[in-house]
Short mmCIF file of C-alpha atoms in Angstrom, two decimals:
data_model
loop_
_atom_site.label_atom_id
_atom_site.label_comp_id
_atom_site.label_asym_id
_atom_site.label_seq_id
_atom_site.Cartn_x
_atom_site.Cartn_y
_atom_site.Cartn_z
CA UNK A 6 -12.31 -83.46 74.82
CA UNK A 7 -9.93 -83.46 71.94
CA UNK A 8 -9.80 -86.98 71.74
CA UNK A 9 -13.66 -87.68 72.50
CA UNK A 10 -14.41 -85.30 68.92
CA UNK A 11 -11.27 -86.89 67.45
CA UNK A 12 -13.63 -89.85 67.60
CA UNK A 13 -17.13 -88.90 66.75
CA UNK A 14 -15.41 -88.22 63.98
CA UNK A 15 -14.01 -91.17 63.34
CA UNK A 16 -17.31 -92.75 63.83
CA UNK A 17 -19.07 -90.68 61.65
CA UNK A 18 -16.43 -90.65 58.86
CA UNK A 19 -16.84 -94.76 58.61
CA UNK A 20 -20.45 -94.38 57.98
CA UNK A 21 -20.07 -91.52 55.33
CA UNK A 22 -17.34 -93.79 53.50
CA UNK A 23 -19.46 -96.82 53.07
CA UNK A 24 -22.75 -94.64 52.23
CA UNK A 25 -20.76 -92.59 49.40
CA UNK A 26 -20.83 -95.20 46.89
CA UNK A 27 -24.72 -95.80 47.45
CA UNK A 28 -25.25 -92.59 46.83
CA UNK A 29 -23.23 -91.91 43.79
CA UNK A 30 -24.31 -95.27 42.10
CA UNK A 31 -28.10 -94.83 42.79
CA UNK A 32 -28.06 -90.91 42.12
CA UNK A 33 -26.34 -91.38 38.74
CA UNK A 34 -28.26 -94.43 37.23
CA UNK A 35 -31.47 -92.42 38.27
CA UNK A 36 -29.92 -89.10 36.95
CA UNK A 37 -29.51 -91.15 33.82
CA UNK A 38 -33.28 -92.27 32.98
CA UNK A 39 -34.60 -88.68 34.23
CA UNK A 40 -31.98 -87.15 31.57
CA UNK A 41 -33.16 -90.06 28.88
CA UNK A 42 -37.11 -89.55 29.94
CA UNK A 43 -39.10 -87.59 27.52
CA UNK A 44 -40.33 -85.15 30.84
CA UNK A 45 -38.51 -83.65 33.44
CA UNK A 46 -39.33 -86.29 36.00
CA UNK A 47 -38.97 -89.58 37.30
CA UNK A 48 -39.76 -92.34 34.37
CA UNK A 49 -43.01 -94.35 35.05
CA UNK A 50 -42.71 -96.58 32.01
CA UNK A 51 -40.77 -98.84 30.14
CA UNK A 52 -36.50 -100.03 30.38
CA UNK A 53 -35.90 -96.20 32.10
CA UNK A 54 -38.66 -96.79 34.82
CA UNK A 55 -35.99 -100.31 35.41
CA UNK A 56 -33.58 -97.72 35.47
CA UNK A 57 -35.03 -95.46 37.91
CA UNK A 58 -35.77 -98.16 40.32
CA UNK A 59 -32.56 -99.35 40.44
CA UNK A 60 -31.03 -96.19 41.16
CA UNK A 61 -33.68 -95.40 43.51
CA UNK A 62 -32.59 -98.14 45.46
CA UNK A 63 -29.12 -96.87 46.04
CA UNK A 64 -30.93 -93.52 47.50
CA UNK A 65 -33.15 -95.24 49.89
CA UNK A 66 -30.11 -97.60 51.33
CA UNK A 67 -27.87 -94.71 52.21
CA UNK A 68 -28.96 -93.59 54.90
CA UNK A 69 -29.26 -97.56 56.94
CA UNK A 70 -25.67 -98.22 55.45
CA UNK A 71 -24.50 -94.90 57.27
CA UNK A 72 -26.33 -95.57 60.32
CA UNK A 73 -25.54 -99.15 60.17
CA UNK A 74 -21.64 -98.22 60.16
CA UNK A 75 -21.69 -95.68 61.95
CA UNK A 76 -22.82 -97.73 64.80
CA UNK A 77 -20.41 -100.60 63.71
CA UNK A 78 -17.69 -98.02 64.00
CA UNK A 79 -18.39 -97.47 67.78
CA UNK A 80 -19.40 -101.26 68.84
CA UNK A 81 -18.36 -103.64 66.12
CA UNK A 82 -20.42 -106.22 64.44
CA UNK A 83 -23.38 -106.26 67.40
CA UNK A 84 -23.81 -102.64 66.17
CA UNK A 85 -24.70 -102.82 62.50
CA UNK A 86 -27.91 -104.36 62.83
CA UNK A 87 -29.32 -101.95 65.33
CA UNK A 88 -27.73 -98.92 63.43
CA UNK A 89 -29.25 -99.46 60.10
CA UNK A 90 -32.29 -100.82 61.16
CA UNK A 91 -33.03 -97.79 63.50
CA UNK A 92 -31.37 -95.37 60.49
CA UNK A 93 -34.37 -96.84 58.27
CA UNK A 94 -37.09 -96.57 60.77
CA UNK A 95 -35.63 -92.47 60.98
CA UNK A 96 -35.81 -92.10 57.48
CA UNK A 97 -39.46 -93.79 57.26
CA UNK A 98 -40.66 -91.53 60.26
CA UNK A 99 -39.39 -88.68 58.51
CA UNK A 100 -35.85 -87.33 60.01
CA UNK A 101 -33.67 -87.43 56.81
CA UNK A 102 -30.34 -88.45 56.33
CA UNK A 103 -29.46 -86.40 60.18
CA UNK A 104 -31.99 -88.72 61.78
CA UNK A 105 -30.02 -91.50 60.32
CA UNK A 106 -26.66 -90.14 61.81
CA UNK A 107 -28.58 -89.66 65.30
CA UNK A 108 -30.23 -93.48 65.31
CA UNK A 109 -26.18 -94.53 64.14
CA UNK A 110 -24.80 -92.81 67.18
CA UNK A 111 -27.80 -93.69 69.62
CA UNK A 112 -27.57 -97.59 68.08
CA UNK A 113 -23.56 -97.95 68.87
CA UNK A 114 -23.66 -96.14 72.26
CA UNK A 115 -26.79 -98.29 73.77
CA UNK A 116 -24.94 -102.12 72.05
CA UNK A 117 -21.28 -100.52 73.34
CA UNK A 118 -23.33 -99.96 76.42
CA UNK A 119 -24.58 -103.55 76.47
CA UNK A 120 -21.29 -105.30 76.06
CA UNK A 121 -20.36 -103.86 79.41
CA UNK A 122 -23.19 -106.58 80.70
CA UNK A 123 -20.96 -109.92 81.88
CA UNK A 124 -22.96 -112.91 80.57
CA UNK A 125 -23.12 -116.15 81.68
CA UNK A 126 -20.16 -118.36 79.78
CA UNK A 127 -23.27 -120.10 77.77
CA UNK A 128 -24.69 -117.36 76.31
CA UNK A 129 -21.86 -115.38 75.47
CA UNK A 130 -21.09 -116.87 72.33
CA UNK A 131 -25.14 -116.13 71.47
CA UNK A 132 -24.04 -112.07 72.53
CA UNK A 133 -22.53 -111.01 69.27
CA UNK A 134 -24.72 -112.45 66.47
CA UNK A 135 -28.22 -112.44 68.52
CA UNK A 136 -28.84 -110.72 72.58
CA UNK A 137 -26.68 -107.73 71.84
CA UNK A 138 -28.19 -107.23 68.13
CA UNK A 139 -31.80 -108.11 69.01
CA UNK A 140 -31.76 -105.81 72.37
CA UNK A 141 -30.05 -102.63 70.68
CA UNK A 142 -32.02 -103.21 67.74
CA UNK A 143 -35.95 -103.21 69.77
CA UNK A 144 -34.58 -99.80 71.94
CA UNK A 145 -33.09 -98.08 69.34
CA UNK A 146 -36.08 -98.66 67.01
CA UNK A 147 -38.09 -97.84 70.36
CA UNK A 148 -36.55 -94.41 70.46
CA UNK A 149 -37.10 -93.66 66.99
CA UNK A 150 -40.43 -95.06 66.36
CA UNK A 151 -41.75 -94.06 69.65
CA UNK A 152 -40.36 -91.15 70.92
CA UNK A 153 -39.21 -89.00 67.59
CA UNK A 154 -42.14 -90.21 65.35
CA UNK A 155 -44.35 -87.83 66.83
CA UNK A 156 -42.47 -84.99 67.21
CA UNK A 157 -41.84 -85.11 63.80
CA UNK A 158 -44.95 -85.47 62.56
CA UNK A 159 -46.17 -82.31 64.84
CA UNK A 160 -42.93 -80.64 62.94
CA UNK A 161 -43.63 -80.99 59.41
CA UNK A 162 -47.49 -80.18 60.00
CA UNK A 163 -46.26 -76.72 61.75
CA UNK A 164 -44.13 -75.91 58.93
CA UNK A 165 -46.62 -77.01 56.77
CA UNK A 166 -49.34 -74.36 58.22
CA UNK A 167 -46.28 -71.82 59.04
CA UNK A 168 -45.88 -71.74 54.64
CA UNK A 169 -49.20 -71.63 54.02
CA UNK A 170 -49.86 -68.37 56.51
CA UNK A 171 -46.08 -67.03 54.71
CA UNK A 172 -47.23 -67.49 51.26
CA UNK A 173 -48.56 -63.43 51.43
CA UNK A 174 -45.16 -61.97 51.89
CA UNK A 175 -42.89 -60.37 49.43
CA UNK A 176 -40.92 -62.73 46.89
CA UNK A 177 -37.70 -62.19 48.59
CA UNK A 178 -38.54 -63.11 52.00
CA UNK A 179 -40.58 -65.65 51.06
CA UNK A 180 -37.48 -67.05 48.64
CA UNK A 181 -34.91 -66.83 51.85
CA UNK A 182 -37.47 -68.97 53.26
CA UNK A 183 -37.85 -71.51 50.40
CA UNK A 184 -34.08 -71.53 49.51
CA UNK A 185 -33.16 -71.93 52.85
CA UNK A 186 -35.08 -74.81 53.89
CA UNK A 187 -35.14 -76.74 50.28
CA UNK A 188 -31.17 -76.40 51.04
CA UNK A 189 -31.11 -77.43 54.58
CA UNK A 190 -31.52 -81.12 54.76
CA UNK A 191 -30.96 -82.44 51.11
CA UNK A 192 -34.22 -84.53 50.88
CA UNK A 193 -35.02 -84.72 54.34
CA UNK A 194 -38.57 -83.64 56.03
CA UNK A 195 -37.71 -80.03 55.78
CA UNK A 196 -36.60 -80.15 52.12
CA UNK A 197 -39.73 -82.14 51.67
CA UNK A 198 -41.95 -79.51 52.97
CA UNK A 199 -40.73 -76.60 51.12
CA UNK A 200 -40.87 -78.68 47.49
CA UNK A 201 -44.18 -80.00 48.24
CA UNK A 202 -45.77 -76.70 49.06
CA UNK A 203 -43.78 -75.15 45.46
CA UNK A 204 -44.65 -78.51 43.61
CA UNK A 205 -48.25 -78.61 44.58
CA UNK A 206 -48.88 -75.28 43.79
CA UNK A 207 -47.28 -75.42 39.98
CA UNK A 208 -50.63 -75.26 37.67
CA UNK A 209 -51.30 -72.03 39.55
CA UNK A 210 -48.16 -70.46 41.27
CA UNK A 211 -45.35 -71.96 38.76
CA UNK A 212 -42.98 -68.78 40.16
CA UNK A 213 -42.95 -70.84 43.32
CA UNK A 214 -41.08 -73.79 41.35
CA UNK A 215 -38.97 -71.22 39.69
CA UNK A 216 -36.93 -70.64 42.71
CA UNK A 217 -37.29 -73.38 44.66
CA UNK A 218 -36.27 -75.42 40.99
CA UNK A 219 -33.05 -73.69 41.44
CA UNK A 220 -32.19 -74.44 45.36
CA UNK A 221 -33.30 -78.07 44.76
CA UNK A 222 -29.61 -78.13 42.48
CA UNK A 223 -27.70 -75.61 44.27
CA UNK A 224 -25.92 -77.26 47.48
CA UNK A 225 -24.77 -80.42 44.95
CA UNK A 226 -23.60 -78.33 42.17
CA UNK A 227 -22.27 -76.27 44.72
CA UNK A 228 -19.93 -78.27 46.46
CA UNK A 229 -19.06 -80.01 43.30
CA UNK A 230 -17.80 -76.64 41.63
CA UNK A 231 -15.86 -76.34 45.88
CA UNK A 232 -14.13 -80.01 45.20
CA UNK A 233 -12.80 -78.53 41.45
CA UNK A 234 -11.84 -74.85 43.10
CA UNK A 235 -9.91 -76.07 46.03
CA UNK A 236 -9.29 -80.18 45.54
CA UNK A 237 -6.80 -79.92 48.50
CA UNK A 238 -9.05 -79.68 51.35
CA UNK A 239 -11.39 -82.71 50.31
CA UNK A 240 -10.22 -86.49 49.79
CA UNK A 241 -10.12 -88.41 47.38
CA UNK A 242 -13.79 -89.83 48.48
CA UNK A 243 -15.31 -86.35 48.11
CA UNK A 244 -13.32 -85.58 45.42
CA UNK A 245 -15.19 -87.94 43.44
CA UNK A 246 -18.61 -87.59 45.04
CA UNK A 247 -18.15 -83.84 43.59
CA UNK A 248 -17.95 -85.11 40.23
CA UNK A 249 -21.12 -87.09 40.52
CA UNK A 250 -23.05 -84.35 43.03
CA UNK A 251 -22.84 -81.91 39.75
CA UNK A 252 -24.81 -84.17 37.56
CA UNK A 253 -26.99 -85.09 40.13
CA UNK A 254 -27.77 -81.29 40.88
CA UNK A 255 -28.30 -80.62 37.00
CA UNK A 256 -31.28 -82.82 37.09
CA UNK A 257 -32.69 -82.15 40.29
CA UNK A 258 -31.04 -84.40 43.09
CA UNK A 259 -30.12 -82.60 46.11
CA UNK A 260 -28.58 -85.70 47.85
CA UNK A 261 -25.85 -85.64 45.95
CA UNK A 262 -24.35 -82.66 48.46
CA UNK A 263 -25.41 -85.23 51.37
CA UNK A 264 -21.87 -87.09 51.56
CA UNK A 265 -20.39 -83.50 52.13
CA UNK A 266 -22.81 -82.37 54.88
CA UNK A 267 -22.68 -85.84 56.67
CA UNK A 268 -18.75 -85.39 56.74
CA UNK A 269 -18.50 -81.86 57.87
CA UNK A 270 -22.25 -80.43 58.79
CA UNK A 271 -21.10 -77.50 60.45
CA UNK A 272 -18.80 -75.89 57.67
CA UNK A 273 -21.18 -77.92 55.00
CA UNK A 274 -24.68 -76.75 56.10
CA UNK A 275 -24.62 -73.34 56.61
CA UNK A 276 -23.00 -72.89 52.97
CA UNK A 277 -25.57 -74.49 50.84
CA UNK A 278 -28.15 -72.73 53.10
CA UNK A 279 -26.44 -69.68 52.02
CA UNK A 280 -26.57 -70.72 48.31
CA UNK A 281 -30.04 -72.31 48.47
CA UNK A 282 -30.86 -68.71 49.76
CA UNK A 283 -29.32 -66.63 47.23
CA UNK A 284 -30.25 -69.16 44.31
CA UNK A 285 -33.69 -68.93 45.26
CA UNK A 286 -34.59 -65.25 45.37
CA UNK A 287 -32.52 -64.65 42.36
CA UNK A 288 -34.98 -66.29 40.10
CA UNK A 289 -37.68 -64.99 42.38
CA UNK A 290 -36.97 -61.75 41.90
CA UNK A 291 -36.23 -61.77 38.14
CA UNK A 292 -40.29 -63.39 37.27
CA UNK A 293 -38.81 -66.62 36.55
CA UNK A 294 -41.35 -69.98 35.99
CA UNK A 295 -41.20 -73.31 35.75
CA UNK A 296 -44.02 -75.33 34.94
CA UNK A 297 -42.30 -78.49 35.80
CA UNK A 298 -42.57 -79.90 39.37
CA UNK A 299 -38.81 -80.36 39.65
CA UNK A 300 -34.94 -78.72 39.49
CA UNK A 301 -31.79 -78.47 37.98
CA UNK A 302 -30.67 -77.80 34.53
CA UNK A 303 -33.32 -80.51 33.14
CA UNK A 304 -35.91 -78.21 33.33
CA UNK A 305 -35.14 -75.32 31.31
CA UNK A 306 -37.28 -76.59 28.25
CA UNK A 307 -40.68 -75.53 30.54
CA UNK A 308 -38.76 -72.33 32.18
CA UNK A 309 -39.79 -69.09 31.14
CA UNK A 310 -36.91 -66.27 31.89
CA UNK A 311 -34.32 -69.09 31.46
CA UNK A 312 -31.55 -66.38 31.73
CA UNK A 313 -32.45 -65.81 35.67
CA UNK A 314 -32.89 -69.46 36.06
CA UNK A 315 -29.27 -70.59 35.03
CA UNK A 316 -27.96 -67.31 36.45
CA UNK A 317 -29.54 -68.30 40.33
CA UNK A 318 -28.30 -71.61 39.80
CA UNK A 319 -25.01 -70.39 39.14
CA UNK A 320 -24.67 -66.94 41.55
CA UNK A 321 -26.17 -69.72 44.53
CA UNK A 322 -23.67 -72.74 43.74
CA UNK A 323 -20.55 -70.10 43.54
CA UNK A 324 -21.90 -68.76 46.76
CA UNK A 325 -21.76 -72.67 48.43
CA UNK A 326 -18.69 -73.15 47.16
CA UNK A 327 -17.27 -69.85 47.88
CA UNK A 328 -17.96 -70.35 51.66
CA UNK A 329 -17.51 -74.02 52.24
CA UNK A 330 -14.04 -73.33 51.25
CA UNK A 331 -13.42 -70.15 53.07
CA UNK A 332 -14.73 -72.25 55.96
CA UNK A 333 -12.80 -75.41 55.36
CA UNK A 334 -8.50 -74.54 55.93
CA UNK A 335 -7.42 -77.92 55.24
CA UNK A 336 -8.35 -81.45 54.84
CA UNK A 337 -10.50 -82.35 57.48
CA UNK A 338 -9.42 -86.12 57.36
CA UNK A 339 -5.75 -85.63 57.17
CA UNK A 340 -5.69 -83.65 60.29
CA UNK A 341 -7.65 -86.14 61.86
CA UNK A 342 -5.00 -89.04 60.69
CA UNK A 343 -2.09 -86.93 61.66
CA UNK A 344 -4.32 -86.29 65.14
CA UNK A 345 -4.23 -90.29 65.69
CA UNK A 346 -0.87 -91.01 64.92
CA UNK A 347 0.35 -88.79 67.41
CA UNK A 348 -2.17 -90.23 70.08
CA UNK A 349 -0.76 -93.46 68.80
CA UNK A 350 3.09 -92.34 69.15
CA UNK A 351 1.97 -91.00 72.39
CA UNK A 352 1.27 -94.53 73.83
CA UNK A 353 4.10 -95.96 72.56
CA UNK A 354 6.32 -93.55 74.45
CA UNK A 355 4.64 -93.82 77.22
#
């Protein structure tokens, strides 16, 4: 068993490596021409629209580069084409950055499962670059277009509704709420739902923004402020991600925190659910509003009650951080090194 997670996390640590850069390249060139545009949002116009497209393209990529290797990881070459063509198709049906991880997995296991298949002597040099790719790529896409689609779908119209019939509660159980699920999946469908029912509702219910402003920025300002309080237990990968996951959280990016969560989602995700809870009913709480229908730091020119604004984004991202490292003893990706060379040394005995 030790060995079996010794490898999913191998498997998922190849896809996270490769994604990282995507992620930090795209989020800061379109952190840049948000900070440079004359509103707190996305640039429509002119050299910074160039700018934002380009860095947009880094955050759509990410998530078929980690399912891609991620499914390379577990069976080679045949894999990559399956992995990031069935992480896309996830991310266009709505799963996120974790349906992306799922189609990587599902994509290596069925191709690894498919080079178990003896072929005939002709056609095996035709496995590698075309029957292996081609089959794993229609079932995996299969899966996710046909099977998970709907499901989805169903999911995110549920939680939709479920909001809606919520939005009569008190401010702080209705900012757990918020916080919680703007947090959970960085950008993903459940993120999605939560902004869209605070964004939509800014002309008339701007204290809904006010929170959910602040847990858009907490879990990458978060673990940004974790990599600077306790740089031993991250590598040098994450180390670095931090650095850029703070200035994507200032102006409103919550995939910056996603390299973090795809390398260690069970330490990673409860903690900036944690923060995205706190930061939100902080501001709740205190009659904060923003008029602007986005986060971070970028938005304090339209905030009224700025004070409780700054102060949820700060009392949530100490809060991530705080527990993300309480959670996390040591370097995940050491241990797991150290873990292999033994298995290694192990053999070699043998």
């Amino acid at each position: 068993m030790k060995e079996q997670l010794l490898q999913v996390k191998k498997h998922l640590l190849t896809g996270t490596s490769h994604m990282i850069p995507f992620i930090v390249a795209g989020g800061v060139l379109f952190s840049i021409s948000v900070m440079l545009n004359s509103t707190p949002s996305a640039p429509e116009e002119g050299w910074l629209a160039g700018l934002a497209q380009i860095g947009e393209a880094g955050l759509t990529l990410f998530i078929p580069i980690l399912g891609g290797y991620i499914a390379y990881s577990i069976a080679d070459k045949p894999g990559l084409a399956p992995g990031a063509i069935g992480a896309y198709l996830a991310n266009e049906v709505g799963a996120g950055f974790l349906g992306g991880i799922f189609a990587g997995f599902l994509a290596g296991i069925i191709v690894f499962q498919l080079k178990k298949i003896k072929l005939p002597i002709s056609l095996k040099s035709l496995g590698s670059i075309f029957l292996y790719p081609l089959a794993g790529t229609f079932l995996t896409g299969g899966i996710v277009v046909w099977i998970i689609g709907t499901p989805i779908a169903a999911l995110m119209n549920n939680l939709t509704g479920w909001l809606n019939a919520m939005s009569g509660i008190g401010k702080a159980p209705l900012g757990a709420i918020l916080g919680g699920m703007t947090a959970f999946d960085m950008g993903g469908p459940i993120n999605k739902v939560a902004t869209l029912f605070a964004q939509t509702q800014v002309d008339t219910v701007p204290w809904l923004m006010g929170g959910v402003g602040v847990a858009i920025c907490v879990p990458p300002i978060g673990m940004g402020i974790a990599t600077l309080l306790s740089p031993k237990k991250y590598n040098v990968e994450e180390k670095e991600a931090g650095k850029a996951a703070i200035l994507m959280g200032c102006v409103g990016i919550t995939e910056g925190a996603i390299p973090f969560a795809a390398n260690d989602p069970l330490r990673v995700l409860p903690s900036i659910v944690a923060g995205g809870i706190v930061g939100n009913i902080v501001p709740f709480l205190m009659g904060v509003v923003n008029h602007a229908p986005w986060g971070g730091l970028i938005v304090l020119p339209v905030v009224e009650g700025w004070f409780g604004y700054i102060l949820g984004i700060l009392i949530g991202s100490l809060t991530t951080a705080l527990i993300v490292n309480l959670l996390k003893n040591r370097n995940q990706d050491a241990e797991i090194k150290n873990d292999e060379e033994e298995f290694e040394l192990d053999i070699v005995n043998i």
